[in-house]
CSV table of C-alpha atoms and ligand atoms in Angstrom, one decimal:
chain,number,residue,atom,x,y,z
C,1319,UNK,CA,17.6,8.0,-30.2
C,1320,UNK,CA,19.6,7.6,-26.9
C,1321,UNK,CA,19.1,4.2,-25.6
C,1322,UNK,CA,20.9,5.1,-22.0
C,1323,UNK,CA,21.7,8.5,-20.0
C,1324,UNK,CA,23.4,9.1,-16.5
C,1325,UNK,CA,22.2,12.0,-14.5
C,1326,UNK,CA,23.5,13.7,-11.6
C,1327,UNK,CA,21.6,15.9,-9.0
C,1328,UNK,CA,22.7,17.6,-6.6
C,1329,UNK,CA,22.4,17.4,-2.4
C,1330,UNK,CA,20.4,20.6,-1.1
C,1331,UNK,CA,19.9,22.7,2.0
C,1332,UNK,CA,16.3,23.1,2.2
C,1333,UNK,CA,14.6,26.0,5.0
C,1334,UNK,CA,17.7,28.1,5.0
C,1335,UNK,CA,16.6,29.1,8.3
C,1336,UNK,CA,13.4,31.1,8.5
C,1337,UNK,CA,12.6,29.2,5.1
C,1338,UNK,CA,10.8,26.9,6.6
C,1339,UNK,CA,9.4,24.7,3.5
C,1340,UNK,CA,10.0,27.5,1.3
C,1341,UNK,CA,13.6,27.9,0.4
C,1342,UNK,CA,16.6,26.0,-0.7
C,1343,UNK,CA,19.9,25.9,-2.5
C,1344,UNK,CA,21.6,23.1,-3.9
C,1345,UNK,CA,25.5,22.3,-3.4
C,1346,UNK,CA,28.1,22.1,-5.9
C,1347,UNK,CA,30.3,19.1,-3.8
C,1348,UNK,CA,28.1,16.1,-3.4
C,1349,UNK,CA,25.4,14.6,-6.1
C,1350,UNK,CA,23.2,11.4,-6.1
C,1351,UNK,CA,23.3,9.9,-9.8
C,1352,UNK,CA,20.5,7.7,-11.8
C,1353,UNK,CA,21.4,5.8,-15.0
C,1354,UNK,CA,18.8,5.2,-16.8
C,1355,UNK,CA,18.2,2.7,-19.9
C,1356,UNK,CA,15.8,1.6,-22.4
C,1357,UNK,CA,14.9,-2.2,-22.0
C,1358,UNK,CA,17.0,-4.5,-24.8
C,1359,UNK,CA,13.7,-7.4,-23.9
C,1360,UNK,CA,10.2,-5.9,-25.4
C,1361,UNK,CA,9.1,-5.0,-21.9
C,1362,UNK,CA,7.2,-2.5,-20.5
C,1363,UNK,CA,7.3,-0.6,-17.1
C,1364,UNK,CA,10.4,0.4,-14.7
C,1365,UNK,CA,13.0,-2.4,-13.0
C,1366,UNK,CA,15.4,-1.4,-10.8
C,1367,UNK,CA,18.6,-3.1,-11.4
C,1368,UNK,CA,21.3,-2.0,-8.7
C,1369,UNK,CA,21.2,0.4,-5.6
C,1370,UNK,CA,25.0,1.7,-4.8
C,1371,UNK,CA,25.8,3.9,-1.5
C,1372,UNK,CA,22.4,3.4,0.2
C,1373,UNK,CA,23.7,0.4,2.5
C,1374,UNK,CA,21.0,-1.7,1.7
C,1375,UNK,CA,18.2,0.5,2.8
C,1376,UNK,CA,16.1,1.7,-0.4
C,1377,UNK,CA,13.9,-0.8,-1.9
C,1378,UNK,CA,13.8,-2.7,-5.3
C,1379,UNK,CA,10.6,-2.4,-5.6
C,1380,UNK,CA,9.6,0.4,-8.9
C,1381,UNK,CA,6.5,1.2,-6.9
C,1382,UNK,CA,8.0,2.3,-3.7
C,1383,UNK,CA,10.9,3.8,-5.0
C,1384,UNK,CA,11.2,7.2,-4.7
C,1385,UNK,CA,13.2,7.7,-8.1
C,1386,UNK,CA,11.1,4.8,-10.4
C,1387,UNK,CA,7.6,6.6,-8.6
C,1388,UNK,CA,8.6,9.9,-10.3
C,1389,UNK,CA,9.6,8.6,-13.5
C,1390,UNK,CA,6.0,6.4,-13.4
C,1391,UNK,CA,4.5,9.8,-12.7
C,1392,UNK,CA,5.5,10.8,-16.1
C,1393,UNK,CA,4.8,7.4,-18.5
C,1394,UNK,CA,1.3,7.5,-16.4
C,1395,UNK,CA,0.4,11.2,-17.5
C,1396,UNK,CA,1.9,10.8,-20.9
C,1397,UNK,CA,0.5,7.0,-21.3
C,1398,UNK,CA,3.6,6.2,-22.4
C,1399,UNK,CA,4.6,2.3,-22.7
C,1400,UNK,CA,8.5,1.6,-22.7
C,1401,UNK,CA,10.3,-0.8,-20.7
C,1402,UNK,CA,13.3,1.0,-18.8
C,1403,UNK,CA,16.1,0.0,-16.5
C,1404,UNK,CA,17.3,2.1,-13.2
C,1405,UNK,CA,20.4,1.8,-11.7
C,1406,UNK,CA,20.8,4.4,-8.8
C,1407,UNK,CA,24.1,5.3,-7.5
C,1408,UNK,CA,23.6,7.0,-3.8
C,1409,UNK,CA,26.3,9.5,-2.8
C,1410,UNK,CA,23.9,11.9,-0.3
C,1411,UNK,CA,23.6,10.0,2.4
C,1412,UNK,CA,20.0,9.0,3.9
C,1413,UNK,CA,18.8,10.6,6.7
C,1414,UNK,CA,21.0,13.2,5.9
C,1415,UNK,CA,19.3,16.5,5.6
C,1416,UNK,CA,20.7,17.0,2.5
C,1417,UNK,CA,18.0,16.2,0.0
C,1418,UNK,CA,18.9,12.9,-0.7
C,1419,UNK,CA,15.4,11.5,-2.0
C,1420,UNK,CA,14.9,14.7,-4.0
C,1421,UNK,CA,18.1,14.3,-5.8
C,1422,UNK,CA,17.3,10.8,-6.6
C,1423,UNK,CA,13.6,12.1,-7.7
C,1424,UNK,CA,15.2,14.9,-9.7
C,1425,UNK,CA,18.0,12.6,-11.6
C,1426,UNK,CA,15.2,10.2,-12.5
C,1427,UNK,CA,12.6,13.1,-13.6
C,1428,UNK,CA,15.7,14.9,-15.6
C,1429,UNK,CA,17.0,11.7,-16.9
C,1430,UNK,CA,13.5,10.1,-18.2
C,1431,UNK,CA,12.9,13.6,-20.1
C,1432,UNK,CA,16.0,13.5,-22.2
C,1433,UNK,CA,16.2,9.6,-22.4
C,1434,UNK,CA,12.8,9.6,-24.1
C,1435,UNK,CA,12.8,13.0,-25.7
C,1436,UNK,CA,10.1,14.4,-24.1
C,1437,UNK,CA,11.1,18.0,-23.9
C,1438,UNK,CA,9.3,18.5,-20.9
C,1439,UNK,CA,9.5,22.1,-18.7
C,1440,UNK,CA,10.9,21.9,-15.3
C,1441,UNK,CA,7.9,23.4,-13.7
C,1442,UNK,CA,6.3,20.1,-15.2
C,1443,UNK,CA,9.2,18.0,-13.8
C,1444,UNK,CA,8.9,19.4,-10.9
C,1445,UNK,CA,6.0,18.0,-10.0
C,1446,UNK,CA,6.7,14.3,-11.4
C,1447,UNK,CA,10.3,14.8,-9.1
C,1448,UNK,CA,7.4,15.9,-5.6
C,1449,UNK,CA,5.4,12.6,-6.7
C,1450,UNK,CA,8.6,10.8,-5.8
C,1451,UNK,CA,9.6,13.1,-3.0
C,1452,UNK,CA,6.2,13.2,-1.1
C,1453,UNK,CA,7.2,9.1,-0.6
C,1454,UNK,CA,9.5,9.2,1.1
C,1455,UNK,CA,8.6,12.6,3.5
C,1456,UNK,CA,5.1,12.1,3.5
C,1457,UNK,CA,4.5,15.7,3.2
C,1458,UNK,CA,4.1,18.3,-0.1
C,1459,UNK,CA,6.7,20.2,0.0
C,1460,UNK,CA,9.1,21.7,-2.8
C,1461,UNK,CA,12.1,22.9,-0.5
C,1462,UNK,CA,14.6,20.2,-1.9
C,1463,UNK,CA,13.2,19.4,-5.1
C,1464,UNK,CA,13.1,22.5,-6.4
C,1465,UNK,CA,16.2,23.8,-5.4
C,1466,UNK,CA,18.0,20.6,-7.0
C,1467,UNK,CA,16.3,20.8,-10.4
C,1468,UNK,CA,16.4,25.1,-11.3
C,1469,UNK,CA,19.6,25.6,-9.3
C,1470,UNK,CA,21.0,28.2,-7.3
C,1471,UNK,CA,19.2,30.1,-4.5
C,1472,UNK,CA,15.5,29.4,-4.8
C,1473,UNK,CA,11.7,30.0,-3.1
C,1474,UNK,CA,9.4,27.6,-3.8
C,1475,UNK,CA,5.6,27.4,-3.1
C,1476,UNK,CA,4.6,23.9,-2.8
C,1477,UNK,CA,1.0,24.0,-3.9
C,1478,UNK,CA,-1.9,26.7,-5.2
C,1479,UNK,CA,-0.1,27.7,-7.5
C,1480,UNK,CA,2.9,26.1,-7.0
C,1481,UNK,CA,5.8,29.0,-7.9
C,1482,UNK,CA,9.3,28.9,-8.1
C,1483,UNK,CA,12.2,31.6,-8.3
C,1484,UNK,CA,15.9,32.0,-8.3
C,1485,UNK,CA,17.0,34.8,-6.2
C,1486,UNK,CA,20.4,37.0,-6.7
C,1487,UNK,CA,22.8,36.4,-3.9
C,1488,UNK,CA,25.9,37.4,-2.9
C,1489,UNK,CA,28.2,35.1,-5.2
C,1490,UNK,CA,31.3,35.2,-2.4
C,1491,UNK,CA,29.2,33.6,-0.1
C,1492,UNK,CA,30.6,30.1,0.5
C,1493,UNK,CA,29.1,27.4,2.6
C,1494,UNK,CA,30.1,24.9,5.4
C,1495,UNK,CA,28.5,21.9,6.1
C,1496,UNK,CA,29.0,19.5,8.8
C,1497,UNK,CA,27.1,15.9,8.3
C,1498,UNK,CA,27.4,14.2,11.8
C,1499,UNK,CA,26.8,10.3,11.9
C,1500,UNK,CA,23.3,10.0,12.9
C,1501,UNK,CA,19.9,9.1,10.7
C,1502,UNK,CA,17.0,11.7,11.1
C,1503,UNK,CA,13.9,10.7,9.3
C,1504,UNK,CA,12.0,13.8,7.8
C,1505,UNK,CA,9.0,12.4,8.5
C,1506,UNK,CA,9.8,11.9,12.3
C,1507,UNK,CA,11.5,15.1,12.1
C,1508,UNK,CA,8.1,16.5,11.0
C,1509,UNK,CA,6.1,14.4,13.4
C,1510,UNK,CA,7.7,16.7,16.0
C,1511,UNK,CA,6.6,20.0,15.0
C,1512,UNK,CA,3.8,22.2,16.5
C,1513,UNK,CA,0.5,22.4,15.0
C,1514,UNK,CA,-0.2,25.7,15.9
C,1515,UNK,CA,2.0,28.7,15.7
C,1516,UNK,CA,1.1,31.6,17.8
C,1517,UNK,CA,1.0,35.1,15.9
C,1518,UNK,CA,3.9,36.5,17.7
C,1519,UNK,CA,6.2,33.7,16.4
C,1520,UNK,CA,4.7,33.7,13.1
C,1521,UNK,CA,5.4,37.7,13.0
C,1522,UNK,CA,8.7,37.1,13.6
C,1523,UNK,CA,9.3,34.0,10.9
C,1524,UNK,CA,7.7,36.4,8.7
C,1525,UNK,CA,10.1,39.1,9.1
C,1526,UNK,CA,13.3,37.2,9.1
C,1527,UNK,CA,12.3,35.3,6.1
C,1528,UNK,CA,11.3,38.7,4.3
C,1529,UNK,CA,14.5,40.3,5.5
C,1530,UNK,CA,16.5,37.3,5.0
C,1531,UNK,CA,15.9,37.1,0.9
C,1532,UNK,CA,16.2,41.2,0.9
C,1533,UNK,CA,19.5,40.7,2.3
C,1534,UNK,CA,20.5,38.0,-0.2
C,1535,UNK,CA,19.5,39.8,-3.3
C,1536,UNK,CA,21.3,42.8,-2.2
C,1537,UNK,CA,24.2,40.8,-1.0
C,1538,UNK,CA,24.5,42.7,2.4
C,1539,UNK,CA,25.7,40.0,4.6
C,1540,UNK,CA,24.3,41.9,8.1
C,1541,UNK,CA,21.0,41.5,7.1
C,1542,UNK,CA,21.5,37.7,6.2
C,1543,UNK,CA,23.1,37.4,9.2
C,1544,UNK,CA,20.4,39.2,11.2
C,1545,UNK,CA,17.7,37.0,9.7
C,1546,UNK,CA,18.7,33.6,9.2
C,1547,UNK,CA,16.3,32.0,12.2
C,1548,UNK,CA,13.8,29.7,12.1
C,1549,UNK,CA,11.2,29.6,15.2
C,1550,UNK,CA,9.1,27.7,13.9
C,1551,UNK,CA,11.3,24.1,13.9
C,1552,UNK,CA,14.8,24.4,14.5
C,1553,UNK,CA,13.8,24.5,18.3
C,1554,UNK,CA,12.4,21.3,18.2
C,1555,UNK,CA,14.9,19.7,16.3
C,1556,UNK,CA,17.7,21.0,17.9
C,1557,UNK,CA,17.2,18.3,20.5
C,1558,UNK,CA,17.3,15.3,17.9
C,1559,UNK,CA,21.2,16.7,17.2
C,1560,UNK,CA,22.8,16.3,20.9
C,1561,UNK,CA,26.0,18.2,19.5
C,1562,UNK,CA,23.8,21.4,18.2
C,1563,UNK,CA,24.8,23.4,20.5
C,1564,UNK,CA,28.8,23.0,20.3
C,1565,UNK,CA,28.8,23.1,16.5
C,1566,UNK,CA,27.0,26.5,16.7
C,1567,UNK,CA,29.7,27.8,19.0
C,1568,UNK,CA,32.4,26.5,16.7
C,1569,UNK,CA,30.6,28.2,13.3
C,1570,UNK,CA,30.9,31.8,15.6
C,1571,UNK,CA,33.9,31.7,16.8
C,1572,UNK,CA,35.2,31.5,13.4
C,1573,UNK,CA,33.4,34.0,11.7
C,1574,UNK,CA,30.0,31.9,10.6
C,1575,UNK,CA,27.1,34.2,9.0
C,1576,UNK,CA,24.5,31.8,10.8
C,1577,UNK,CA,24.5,28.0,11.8
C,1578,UNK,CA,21.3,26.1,11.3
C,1579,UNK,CA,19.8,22.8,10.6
C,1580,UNK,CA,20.0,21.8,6.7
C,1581,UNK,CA,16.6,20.2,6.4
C,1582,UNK,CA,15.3,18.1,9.2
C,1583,UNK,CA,18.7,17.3,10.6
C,1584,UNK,CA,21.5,16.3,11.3
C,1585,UNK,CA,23.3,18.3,8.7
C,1586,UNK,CA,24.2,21.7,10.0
C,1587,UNK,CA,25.6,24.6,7.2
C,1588,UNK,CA,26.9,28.0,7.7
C,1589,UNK,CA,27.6,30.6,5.6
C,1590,UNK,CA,30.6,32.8,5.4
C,1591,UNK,CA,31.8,35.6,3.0
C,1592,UNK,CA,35.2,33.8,1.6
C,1593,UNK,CA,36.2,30.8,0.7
C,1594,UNK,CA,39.3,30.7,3.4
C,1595,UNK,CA,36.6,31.7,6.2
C,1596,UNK,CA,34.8,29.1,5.1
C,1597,UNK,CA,37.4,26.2,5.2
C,1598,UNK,CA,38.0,27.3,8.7
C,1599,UNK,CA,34.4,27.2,9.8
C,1600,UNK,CA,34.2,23.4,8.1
C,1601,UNK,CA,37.0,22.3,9.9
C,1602,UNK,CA,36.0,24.2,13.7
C,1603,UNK,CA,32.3,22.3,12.7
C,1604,UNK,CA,33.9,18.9,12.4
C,1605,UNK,CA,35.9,19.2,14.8
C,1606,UNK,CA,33.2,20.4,17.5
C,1607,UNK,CA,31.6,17.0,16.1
C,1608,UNK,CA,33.9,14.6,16.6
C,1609,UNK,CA,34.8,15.8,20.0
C,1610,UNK,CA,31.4,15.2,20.8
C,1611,UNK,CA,32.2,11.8,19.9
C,1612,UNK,CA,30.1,11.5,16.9
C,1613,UNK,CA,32.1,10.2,13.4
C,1614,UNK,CA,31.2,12.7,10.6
C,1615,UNK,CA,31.5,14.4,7.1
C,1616,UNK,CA,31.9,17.5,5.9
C,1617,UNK,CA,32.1,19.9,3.1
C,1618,UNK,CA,33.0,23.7,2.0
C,1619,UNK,CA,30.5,24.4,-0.9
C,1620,UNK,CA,29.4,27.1,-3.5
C,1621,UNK,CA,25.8,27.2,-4.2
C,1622,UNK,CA,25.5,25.5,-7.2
C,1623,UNK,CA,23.5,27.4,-9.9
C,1624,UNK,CA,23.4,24.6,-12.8
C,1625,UNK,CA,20.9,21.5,-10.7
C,1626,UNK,CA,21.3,18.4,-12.2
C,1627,UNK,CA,23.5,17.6,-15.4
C,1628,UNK,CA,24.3,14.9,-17.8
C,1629,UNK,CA,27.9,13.1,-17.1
C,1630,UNK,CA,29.4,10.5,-19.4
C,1631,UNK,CA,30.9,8.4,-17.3
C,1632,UNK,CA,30.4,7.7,-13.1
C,1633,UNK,CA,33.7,6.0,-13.0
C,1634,UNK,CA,35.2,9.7,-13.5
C,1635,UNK,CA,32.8,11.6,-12.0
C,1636,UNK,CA,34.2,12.7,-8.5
C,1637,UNK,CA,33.1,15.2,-5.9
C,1638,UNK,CA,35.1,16.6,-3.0
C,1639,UNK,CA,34.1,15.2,0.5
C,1640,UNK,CA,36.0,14.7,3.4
O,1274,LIG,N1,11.2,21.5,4.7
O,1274,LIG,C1,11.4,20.1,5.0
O,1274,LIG,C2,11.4,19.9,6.5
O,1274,LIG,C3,12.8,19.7,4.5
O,1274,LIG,O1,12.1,20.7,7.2
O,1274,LIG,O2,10.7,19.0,7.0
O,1274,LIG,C4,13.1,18.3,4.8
O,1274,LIG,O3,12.9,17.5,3.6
């Protein structure tokens, strides 16, 4: 019997574009990590003991945390009565677009299962990890969690039934990602959107995302191309990133795929067909950022295909970031 684990998940781009809600990958360069130990007192329930990386912001309290909510989801269902201890190490930032509460939802989910030996599917930690998630978004949606936890490029229906699967893509395709210095709520970000769309616009969503996942499974990068546009929110929230515009340009001009929003902002990520392309497009990206006058990170990726894994030590765990 273990009597601690560390787990680390990794940051996502959730919509992929015409995905809106639906689709996701994860990133192989930047990971949130939860260790997570049985109590040494006879003790029962979930205490938080340290927050790293999150600049004071996430709370202490287990029952508005979005990684100690998940892990309750599970001793609830399970009645099970153990006394465990959370440390959560924040390395996606908050507000990111990046999936950073459903990595944290994910490590804890992942890290509960093994800790405690549960041997629980991922479809069924799935939907402890969206108990977390729907916290902190205030919305049912399976876009980030789902991507983090299976891996690799994924579509994910959120509710009745709730289905998940791993598409082919083209494995040269290499992403850039440019994470400018400015804090976009999801739930604002979803505040935003339209209530209606009109059929012509939901037509077209439904074409690009159809054509969009054709053109990943058989890797032909015009169709990608083509298809990656969402009209259902990127138009709104382009106006919540004032340097949208300029970083789109700068993904073009150097040979981008696409340039979208990663989630609900500010992230934006491109994707290119090599891994030198790529490096260029990150650096034209940060540049057009910082020119702006905004401070930033950002970060050439893979799409990771594993989701979260077990590490044995934080202190030598490192991820490439700018
Ligand atoms: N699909 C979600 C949204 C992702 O765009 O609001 C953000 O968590």
């Amino acid at each position: 019997m273990k009597n601690k684990i560390i787990i680390s998940a990794p940051a996502t781009v959730s919509n992929v574009g015409p995905g809106f809600d639906i689709m996701g990958f994860p990133l192989d360069v930047i990971s949130d990590i939860i260790e997570l130990s049985r109590s040494k007192k006879k003790s029962s329930g979930i205490v938080i003991k340290k927050i790293t990386g999150d600049g004071g912001k996430l709370p202490y309290d287990p029952m508005l945390n979005i990684a100690s909510v998940a892990i309750q989801s599970i001793l609830d269902k399970y009645k099970i009565n153990v006394g465990l201890e959370l440390k959560i190490h924040k390395k996606i930032g908050i507000g990111s677009g990046l999936g950073s509460s459903g990595a944290s939802a994910v490590a804890a989910v992942f890290a509960a299962n093994k800790l405690l030996d549960l041997w629980l599917s991922k479809k069924e930690l799935l939907l402890h990890a969206l108990a977390g998630e729907i916290l902190s978004s205030g919305s049912f949606h399976a876009d980030n969690v789902a991507p983090c936890l299976y891996g690799g490029f994924v579509i994910a229906r959120g509710s009745s039934p709730i289905e998940v699967l791993q598409i082919e893509y083209p494995k040269k395709m290499y992403c850039s990602l440019v994470y400018p210095d400015i804090e976009i709520k999801t739930s604002e970000a979803r505040k935003i959107l339209p209530k209606k769309i009109p059929l012509g616009k939901g037509v077209e969503q439904a074409a690009n995302a159809s054509f969009l996942i054709a053109g990943l499974i058989t890797k032909n990068y015009k169709i990608i191309s083509n298809s990656i546009k969402d009209v259902f929110a990127e138009p709104k929230r382009a106006k919540l990133i004032p340097c949208y515009d300029l970083v789109r340009e700068a993904a073009f001009k150097n040979g981008a795929l696409n340039c979208n929003i990663s989630g609900s902002g500010p992230t934006m990520f491109a994707f290119s067909d090599s891994p030198q392309k790529a490096e260029v497009i990150t650096q034209a990206m940060s540049l057009a950022v910082f020119d702006f006058g905004i401070k930033n990170k950002s970060y050439t990726s893979k799409i990771n295909d594993k989701g979260p894994e077990e590490i044995e030590d934080i202190k030598n765990y490192r991820k490439v970031s700018r």
